[in-house]
Coordinates of C-alpha atoms in Angstrom, one line a residue:
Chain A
X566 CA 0.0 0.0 0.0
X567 CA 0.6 3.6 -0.3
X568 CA 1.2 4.1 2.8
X569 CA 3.3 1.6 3.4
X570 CA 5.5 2.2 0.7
X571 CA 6.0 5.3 1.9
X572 CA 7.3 4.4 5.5
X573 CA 9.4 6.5 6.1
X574 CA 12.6 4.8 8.0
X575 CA 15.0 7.2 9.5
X576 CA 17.9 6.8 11.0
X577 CA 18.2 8.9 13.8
X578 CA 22.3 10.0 14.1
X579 CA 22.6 10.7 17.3
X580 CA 24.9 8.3 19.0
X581 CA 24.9 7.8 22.5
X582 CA 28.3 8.2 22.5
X583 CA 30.3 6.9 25.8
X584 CA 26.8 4.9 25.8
X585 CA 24.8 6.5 28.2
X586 CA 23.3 10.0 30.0
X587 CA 24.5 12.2 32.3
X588 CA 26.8 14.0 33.0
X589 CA 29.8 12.2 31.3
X590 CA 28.0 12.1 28.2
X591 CA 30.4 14.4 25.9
X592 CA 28.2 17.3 24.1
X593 CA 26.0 17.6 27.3
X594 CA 27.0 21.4 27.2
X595 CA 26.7 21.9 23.2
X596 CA 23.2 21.6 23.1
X597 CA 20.7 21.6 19.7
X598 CA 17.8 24.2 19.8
X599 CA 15.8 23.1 22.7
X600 CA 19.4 22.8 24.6
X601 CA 19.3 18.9 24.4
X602 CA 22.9 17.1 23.8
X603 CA 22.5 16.2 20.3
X604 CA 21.8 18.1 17.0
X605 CA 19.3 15.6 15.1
X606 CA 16.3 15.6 15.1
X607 CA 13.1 12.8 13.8
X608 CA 12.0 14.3 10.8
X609 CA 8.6 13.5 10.2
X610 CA 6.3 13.6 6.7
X611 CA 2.7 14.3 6.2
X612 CA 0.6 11.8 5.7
X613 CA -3.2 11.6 4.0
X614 CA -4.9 14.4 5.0
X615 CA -9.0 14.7 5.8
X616 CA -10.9 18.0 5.7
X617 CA -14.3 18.4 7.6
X618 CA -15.4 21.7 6.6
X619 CA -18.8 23.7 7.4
X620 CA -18.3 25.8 4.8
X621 CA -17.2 26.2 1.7
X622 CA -13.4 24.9 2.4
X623 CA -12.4 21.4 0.9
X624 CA -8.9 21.3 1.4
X625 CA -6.4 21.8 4.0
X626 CA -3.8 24.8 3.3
X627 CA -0.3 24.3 3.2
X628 CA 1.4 26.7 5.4
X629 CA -1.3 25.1 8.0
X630 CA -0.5 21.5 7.6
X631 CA 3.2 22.8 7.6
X632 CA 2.8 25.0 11.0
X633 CA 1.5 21.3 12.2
X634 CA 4.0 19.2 11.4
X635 CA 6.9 21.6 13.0
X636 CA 4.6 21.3 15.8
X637 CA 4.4 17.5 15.8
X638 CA 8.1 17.4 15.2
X639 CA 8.9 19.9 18.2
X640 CA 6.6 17.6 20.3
X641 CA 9.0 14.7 19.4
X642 CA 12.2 16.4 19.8
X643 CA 11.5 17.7 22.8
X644 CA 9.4 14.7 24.5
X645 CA 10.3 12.1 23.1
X646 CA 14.3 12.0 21.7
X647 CA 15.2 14.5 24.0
X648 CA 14.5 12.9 27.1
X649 CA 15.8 9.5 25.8
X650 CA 19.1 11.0 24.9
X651 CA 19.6 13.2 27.1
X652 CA 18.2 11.5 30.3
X653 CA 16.6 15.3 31.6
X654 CA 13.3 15.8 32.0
X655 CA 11.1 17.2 28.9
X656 CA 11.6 20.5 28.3
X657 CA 9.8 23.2 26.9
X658 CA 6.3 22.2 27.3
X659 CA 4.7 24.7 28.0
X660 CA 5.4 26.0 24.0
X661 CA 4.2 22.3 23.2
X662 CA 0.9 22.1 24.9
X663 CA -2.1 24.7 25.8
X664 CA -3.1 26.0 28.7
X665 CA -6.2 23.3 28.5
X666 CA -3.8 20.5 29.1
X667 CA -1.0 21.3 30.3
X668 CA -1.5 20.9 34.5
X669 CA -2.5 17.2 33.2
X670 CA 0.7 17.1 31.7
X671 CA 2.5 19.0 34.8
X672 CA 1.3 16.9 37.1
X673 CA 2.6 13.4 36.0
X674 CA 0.6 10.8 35.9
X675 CA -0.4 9.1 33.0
X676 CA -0.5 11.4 30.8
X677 CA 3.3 12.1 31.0
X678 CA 4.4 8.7 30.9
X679 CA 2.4 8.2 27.5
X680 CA 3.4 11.4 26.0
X681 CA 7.0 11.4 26.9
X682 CA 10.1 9.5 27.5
X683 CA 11.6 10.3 30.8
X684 CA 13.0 8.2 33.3
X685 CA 14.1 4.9 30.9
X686 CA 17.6 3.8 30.6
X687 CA 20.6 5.1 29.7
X688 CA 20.7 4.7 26.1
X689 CA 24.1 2.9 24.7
X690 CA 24.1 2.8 21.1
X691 CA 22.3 5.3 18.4
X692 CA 18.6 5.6 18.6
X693 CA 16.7 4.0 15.1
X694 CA 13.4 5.3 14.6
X695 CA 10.6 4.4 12.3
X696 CA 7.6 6.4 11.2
X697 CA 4.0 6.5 9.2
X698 CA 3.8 9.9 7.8
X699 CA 1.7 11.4 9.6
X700 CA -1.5 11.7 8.7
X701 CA -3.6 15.3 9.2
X702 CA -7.5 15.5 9.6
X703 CA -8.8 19.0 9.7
X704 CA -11.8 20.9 11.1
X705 CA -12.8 24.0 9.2
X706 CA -15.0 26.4 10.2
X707 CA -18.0 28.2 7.9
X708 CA -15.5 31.1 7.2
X709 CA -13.1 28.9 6.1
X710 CA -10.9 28.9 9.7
X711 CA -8.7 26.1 10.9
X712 CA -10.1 25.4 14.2
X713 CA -8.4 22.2 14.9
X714 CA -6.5 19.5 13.7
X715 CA -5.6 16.0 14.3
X716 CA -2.0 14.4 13.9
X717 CA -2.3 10.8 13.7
X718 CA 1.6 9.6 14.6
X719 CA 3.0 6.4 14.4
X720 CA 6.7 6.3 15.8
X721 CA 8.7 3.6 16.6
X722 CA 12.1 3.8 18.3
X723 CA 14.7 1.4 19.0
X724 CA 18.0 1.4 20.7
X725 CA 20.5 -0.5 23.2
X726 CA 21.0 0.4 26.4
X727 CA 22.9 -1.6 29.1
X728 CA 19.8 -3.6 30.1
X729 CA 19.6 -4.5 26.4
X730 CA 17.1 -3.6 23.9
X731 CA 14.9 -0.7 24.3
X732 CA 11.5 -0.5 22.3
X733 CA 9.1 1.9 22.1
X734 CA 6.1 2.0 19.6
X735 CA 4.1 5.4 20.2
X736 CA 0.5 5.2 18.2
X737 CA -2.5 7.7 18.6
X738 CA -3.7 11.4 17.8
X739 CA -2.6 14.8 19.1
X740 CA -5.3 17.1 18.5
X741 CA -3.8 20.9 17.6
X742 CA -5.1 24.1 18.1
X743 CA -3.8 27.8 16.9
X744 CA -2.7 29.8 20.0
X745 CA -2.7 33.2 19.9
X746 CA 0.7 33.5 18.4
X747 CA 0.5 31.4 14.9
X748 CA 2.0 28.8 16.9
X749 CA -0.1 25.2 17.1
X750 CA -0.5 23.9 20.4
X751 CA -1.6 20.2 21.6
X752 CA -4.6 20.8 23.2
X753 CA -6.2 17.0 23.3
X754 CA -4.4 13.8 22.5
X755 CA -5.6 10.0 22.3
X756 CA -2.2 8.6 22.6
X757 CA -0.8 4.8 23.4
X758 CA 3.1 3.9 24.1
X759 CA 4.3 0.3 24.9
X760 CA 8.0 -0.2 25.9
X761 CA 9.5 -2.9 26.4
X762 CA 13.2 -3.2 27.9
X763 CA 14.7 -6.1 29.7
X764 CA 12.2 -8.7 29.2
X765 CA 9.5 -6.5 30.3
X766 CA 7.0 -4.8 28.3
X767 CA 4.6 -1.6 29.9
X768 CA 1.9 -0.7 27.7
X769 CA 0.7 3.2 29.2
X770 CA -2.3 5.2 27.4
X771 CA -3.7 8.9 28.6
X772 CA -6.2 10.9 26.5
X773 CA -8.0 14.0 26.8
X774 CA -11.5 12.3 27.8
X775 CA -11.6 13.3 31.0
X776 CA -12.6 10.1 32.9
X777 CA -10.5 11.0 35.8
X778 CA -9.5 13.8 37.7
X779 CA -6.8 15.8 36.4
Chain B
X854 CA -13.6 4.3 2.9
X855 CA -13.7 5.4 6.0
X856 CA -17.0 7.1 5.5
X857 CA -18.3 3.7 4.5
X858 CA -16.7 1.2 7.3
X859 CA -17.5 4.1 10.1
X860 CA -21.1 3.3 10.6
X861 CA -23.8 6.0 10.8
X862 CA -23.6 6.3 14.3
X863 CA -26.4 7.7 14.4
X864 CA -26.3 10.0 16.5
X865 CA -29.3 10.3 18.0
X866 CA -31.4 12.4 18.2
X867 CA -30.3 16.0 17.8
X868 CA -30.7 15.2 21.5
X869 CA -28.1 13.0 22.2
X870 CA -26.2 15.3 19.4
X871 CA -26.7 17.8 21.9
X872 CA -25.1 15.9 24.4
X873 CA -22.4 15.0 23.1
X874 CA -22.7 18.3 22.1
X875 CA -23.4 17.6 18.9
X876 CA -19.8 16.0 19.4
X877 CA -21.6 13.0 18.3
X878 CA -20.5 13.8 15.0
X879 CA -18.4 11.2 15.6
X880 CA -19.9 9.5 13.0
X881 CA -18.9 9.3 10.0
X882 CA -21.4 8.2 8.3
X883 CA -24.1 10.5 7.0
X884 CA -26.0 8.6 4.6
X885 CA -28.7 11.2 3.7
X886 CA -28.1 14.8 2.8
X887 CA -29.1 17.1 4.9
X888 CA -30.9 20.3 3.3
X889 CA -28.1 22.8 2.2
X890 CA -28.1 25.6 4.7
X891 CA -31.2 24.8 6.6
X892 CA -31.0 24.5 10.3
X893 CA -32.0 21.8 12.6
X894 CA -30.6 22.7 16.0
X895 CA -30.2 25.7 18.0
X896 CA -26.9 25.2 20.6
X897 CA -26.7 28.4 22.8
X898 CA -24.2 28.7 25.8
X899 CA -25.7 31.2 28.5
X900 CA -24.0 33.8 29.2
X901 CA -23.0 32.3 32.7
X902 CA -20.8 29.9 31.2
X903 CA -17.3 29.9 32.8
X904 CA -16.7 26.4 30.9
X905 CA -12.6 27.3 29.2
X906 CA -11.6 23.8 28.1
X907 CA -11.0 20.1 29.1
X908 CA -14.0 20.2 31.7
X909 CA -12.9 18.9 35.1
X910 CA -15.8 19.5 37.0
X911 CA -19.5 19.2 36.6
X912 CA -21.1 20.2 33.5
X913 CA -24.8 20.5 33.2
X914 CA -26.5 20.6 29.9
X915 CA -30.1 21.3 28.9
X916 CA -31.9 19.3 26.2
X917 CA -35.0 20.4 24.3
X918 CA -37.6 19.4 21.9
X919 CA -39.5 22.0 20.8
X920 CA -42.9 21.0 19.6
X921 CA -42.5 23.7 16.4
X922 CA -43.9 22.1 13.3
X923 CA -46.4 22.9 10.4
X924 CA -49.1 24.2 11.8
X925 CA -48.8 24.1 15.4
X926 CA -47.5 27.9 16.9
X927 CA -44.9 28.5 19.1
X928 CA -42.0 26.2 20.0
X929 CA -42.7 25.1 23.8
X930 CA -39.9 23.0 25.1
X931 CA -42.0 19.9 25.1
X932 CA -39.2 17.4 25.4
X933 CA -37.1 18.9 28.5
X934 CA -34.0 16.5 29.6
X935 CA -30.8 18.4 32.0
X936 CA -28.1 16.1 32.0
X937 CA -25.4 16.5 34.4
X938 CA -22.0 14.6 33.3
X939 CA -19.0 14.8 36.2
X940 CA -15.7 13.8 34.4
X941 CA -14.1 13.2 37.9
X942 CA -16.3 10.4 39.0
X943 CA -17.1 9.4 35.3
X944 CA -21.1 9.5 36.2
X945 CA -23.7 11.7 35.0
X946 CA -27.6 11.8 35.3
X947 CA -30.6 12.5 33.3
X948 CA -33.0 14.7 34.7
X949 CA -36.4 13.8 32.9
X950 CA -39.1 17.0 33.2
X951 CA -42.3 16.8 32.5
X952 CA -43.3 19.3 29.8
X953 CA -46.3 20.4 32.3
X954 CA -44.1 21.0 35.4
X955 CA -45.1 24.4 36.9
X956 CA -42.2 26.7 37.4
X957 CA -41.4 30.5 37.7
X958 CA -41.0 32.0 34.3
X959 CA -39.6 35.6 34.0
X960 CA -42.4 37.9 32.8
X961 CA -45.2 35.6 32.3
X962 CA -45.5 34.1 36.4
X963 CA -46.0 30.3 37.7
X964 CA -46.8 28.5 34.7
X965 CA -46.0 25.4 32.6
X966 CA -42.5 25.0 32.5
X967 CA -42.3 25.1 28.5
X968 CA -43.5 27.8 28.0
X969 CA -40.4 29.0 28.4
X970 CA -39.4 28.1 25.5
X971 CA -41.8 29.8 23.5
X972 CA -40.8 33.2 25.1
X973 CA -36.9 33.3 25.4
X974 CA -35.8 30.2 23.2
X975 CA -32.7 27.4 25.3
X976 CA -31.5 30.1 27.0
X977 CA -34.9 31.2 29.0
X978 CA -35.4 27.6 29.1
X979 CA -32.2 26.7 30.3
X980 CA -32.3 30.0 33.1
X981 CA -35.9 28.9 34.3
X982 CA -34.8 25.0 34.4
X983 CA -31.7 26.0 36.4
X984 CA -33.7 27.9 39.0
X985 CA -36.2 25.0 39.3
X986 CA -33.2 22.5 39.9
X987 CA -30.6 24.5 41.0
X988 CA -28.2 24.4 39.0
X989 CA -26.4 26.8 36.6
X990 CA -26.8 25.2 33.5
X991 CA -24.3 26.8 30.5
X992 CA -25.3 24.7 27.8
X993 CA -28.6 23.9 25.9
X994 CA -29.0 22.1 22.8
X995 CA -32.9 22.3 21.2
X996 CA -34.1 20.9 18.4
X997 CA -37.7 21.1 16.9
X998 CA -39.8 17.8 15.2
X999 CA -37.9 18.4 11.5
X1000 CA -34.5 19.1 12.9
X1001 CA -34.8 15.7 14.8
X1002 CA -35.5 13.4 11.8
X1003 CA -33.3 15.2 10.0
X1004 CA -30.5 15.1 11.8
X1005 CA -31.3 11.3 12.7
X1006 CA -32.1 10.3 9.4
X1007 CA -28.6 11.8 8.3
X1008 CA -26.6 9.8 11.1
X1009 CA -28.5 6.4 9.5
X1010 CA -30.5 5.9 12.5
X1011 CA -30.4 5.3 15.9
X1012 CA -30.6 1.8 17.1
X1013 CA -33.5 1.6 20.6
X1014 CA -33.5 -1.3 22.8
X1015 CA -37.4 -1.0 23.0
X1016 CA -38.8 -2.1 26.5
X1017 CA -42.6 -2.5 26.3
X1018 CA -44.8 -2.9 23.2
X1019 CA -45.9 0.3 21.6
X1020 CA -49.1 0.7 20.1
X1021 CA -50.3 4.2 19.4
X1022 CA -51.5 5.9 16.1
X1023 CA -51.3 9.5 17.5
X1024 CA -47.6 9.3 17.6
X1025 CA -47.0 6.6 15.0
X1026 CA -45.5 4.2 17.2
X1027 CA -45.2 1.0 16.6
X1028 CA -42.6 -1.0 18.0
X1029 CA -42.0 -4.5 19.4
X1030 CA -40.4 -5.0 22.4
X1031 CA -36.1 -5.2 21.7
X1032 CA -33.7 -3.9 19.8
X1033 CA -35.0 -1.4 17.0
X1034 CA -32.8 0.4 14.3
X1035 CA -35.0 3.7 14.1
X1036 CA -35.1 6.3 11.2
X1037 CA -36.0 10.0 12.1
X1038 CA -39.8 9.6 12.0
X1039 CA -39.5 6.5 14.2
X1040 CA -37.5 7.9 16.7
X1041 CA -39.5 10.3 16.7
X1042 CA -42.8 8.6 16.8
X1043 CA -40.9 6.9 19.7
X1044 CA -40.5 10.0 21.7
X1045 CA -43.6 11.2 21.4
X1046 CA -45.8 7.9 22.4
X1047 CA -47.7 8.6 25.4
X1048 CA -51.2 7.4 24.8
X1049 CA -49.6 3.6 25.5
X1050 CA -48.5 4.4 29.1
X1051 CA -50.9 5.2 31.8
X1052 CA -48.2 7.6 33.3
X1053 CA -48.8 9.8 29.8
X1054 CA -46.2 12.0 29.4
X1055 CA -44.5 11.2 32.4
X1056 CA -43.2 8.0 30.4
X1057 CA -42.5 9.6 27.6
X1058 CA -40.1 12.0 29.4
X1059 CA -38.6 8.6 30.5
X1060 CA -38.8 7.4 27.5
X1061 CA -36.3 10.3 25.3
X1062 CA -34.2 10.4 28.2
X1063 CA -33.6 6.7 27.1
X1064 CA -33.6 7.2 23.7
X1065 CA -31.0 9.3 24.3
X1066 CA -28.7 7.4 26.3
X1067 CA -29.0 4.8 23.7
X1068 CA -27.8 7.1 21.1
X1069 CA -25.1 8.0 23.4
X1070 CA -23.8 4.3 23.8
X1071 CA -24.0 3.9 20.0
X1072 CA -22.1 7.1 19.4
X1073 CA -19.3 5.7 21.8
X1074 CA -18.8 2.0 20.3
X1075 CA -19.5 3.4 16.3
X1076 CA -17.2 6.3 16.1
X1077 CA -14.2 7.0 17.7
X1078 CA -11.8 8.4 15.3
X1079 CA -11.0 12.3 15.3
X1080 CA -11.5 11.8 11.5
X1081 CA -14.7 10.9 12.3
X1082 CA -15.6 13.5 15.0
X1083 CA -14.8 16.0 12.9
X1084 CA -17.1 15.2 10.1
X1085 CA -20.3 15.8 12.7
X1086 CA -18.9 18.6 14.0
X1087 CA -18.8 20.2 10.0
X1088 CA -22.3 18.8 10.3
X1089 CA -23.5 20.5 12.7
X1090 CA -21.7 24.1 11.8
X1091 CA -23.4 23.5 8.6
X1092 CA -26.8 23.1 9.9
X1093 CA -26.7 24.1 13.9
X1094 CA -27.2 27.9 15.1
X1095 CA -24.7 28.1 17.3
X1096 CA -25.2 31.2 19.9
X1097 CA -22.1 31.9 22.1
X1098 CA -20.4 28.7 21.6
X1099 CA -18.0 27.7 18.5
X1100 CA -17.1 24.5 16.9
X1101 CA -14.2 23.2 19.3
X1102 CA -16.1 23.8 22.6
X1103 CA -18.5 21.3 21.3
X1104 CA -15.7 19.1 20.2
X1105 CA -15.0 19.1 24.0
X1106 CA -17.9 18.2 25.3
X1107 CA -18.3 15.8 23.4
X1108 CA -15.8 14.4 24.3
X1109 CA -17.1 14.4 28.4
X1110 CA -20.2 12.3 26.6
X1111 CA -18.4 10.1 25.0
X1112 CA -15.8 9.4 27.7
X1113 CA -18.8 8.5 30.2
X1114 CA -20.2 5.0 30.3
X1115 CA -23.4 5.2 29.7
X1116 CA -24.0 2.4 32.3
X1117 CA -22.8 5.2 34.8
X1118 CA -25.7 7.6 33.3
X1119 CA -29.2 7.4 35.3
X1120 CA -31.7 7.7 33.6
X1121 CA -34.7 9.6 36.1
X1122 CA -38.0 11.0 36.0
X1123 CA -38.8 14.3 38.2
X1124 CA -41.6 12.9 40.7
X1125 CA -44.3 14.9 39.9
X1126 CA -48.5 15.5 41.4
X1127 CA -51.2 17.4 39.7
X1128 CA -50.9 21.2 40.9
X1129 CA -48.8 24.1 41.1
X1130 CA -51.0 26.1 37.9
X1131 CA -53.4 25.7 35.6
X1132 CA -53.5 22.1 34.8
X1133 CA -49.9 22.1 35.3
X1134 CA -48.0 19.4 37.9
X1135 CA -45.7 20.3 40.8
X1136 CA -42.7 18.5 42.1
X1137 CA -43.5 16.1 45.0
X1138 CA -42.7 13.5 46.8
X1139 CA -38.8 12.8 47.1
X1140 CA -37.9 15.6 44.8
X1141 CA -36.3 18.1 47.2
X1142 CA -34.0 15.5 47.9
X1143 CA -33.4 14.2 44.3
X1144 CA -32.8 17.7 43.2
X1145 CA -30.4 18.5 46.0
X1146 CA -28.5 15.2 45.3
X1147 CA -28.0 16.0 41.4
X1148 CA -27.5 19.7 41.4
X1149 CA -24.2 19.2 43.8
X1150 CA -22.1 17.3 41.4
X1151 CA -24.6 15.5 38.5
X1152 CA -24.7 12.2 39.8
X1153 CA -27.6 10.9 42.5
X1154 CA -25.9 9.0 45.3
X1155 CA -28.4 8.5 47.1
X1156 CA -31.3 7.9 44.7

């Protein structure tokens, strides 16, 4: 299929170096843009896109699905690689998420652990990944607005650390919405992670249905 | 396709829409065309509402039928259903009003309570309804007799476990007892049956606020894509007057419907006894303290 065929396998290069985080980890003080120890980032694709428009709109512009994918792709290099490789804490989230979920986020919980990667082994070898392109479905407005939009990802990483393999398949949506800036913000997400290291595999969800309290 | 494979949820009734706040377009799967530009639901968010994203407390929502159609004036809020849905316990509750409940209304005295309706649209509805239960309800979804089939018939129905035999040519309904894919004019018919039930229009209250948990349940197992959600929410900003409330606050709360089980939904009638006004009823019996359970956080603990 399509979609297959156009898999897009990437080869993250950041090497783990000296195998492993902390301080020791040469680079730690040359940081990348969101002053994490490497320079590469995942670079994502987009995918199919759907349009549900109540007006006259039938197809998604460019500069918006464009303005998305930086945002899905600051979402992965900041909580996903970074944390990995760098073995800090997620950074920047409040640029990454909007006001409407980001206490869930601050607070831990599930929500974190499905939306980043903190708190997982010291990586030892370079970090593959492997990703759908990523898929955009749009809400349009009668005037023709973007109101929201939905980023169906599909990311796979895998690695070495010194517990052996390190797995993690991330699947769901993030739902995006303009803030008042340009920028797109998370605000809702129905995401899935399972990672599985040393034998053991931990399957966490969170989503924006709020069947619990935040 | 996805349109194809994503069922017609079918929504519901614009009532259930409503709950899901019209969220329920969730679907996917609109089989007939709706009329181009016409209107079949009225959403209107008082001007109370303090609701500013991913609710985490309380939220109570008014649902209305309005008996407007060819011929008969007015649109009284016949159909009258406040549904509280608390995200934190994951509960909610269907309050179930009989159209003939006396209450205060603004201008016009103790009267039938959907007569409201008729003189300040949802939100008079929705202010007078509040007062009665004591709640502040921000939300209110109506829909008259041709925005109902409509908007059903455009979801593909809306499947009704039905629980007694229904016999009754005023309303149209005819119905076995069990499960029941209905078009628009069935549900309908469904909703408004109340010559089969000795209890009148105190059944059939029952009866919508079951018809719309049922369409709630379907929405949940038939469409859960964003894809999906989206497509009824285009719906409904094609064919909803939306007053004070835009596209992505209904995405929202629908999202609160959808995340409840509906298992975890009550279903209840307001006891009522003749009185009050003019041919009008009057809370009795246990209401006090079925009101005061709801209106703290939606869910009745103790009834």
């Amino acid at each position: 299929m399509l979609i297959v065929a156009l898999v897009v396998v990437l080869l993250v290069t950041i090497s783990a170096h000296n195998g492993g985080k902390g301080a020791s980890r040469p680079g730690t003080s040359s940081s990348g843009s969101e002053g994490l120890p490497y320079k590469g980032s995942i670079d994502l694709k987009v995918g199919p896109i759907s349009v549900a428009s109540s007006g006259d709109a039938t197809t998604l512009d460019n500069k918006v699905a464009e303005k998305v994918l930086t945002a899905v792709n600051d979402y992965v290099d900041a909580a996903v690689i970074g944390p990995i490789l760098s073995g800090r804490p997620a950074r920047n989230l409040e640029k990454l998420f909007g006001l409407r979920v980001l206490n869930r986020i601050q607070t831990g919980g599930a929500d974190r652990a499905a939306l980043s990667d903190e708190n997982l082994p010291d990586v030892a070898a370079d970090l593959e990944a492997t990703a759908d392109p990523v898929g955009l479905d749009a809400l349009i407005g009668p005037d023709g607005t973007v109101l929201m939009v939905g980023a169906r990802l599909s990311l796979n990483l895998r690695t070495e650390t010194a517990d052996g393999p390190l797995t993690i398949a991330r699947v769901g949506d993030l739902i995006f919405e303009p803030a008042a800036d340009g920028r797109w913000q998370i605000t809702g997400y129905d995401i899935e992670v399972t990672r599985n290291s040393a034998g053991s595999s931990t399957t966490t969800s969170a989503s924006t249905e709020p069947t619990e309290a935040p | 396709m996805r349109r194809a494979t994503i069922v017609s949820l079918g929504l519901i009734s614009s009532l259930a829409l409503a709950v899901s706040g019209l969220t329920a377009a969730w679907l996917a799967g609109i089989r007939v065309p709706l009329a181009s530009g016409a209107t079949y639901v009225t959403i209107a968010k008082s001007g109370s509402a303090h609701f500013a994203g991913e609710p985490d407390g309380t939220v109570f929502i008014l649902l209305v039928g309005s008996d407007l159609r060819p011929g008969v004036g007015g649109a009284r809020g016949d159909a009258l259903h406040v549904v509280g849905l608390n995200p934190t316990l994951g509960e909610g509750t269907i309050i179930d009003i009989p159209r003939d409940t006396c209450a205060y209304v603004p201008g016009s005295g103790t009267t039938k309570v959907n007569s409201a309706h008729a003189y300040g649209g949802p939100k008079l509805q929705a202010e007078v309804l509040g007062t009665m239960l004591g709640v502040t309800i921000p939300y209110a979804v109506s829909v008259d007799f041709a925005g109902f089939q409509g908007i059903v018939d455009a979801v593909g129905g809306v499947t009704v476990d039905v629980p007694t035999e229904m016999s009754d040519h005023y309303s149209g309904a005819y119905f076995s007892p069990g499960p029941v894919r209905m078009n628009g004019g069935q549900a309908l018919a469904f909703s408004r049956d109340r010559h089969d039930f000795p209890t009148g229009d105190i059944q059939r209250s029952w009866n919508q606020g079951y018809l719309i948990l049922s369409a709630i349940g379907q929405l949940q197992t038939e469409a859960k894509d964003t894809a999906g959600r989206f497509e009824l929410l285009a719906l409904l900003g094609r064919h909803a007057q939306l007053e004070g409330v835009g596209l992505a606050d209904l995405y929202r709360l629908g999202r609160l419907a959808y995340a409840i089980d509906t298992a975890k939904i009550k279903n209840v009638k307001l006891p009522v006894a003749s009185g009050g006004c003019a041919g009008g009823l009057t809370p009795n019996g246990d209401a006090p303290g079925l009101l005061a359970d709801f209106a703290d956080d939606g869910v009745l603990q103790t009834h």
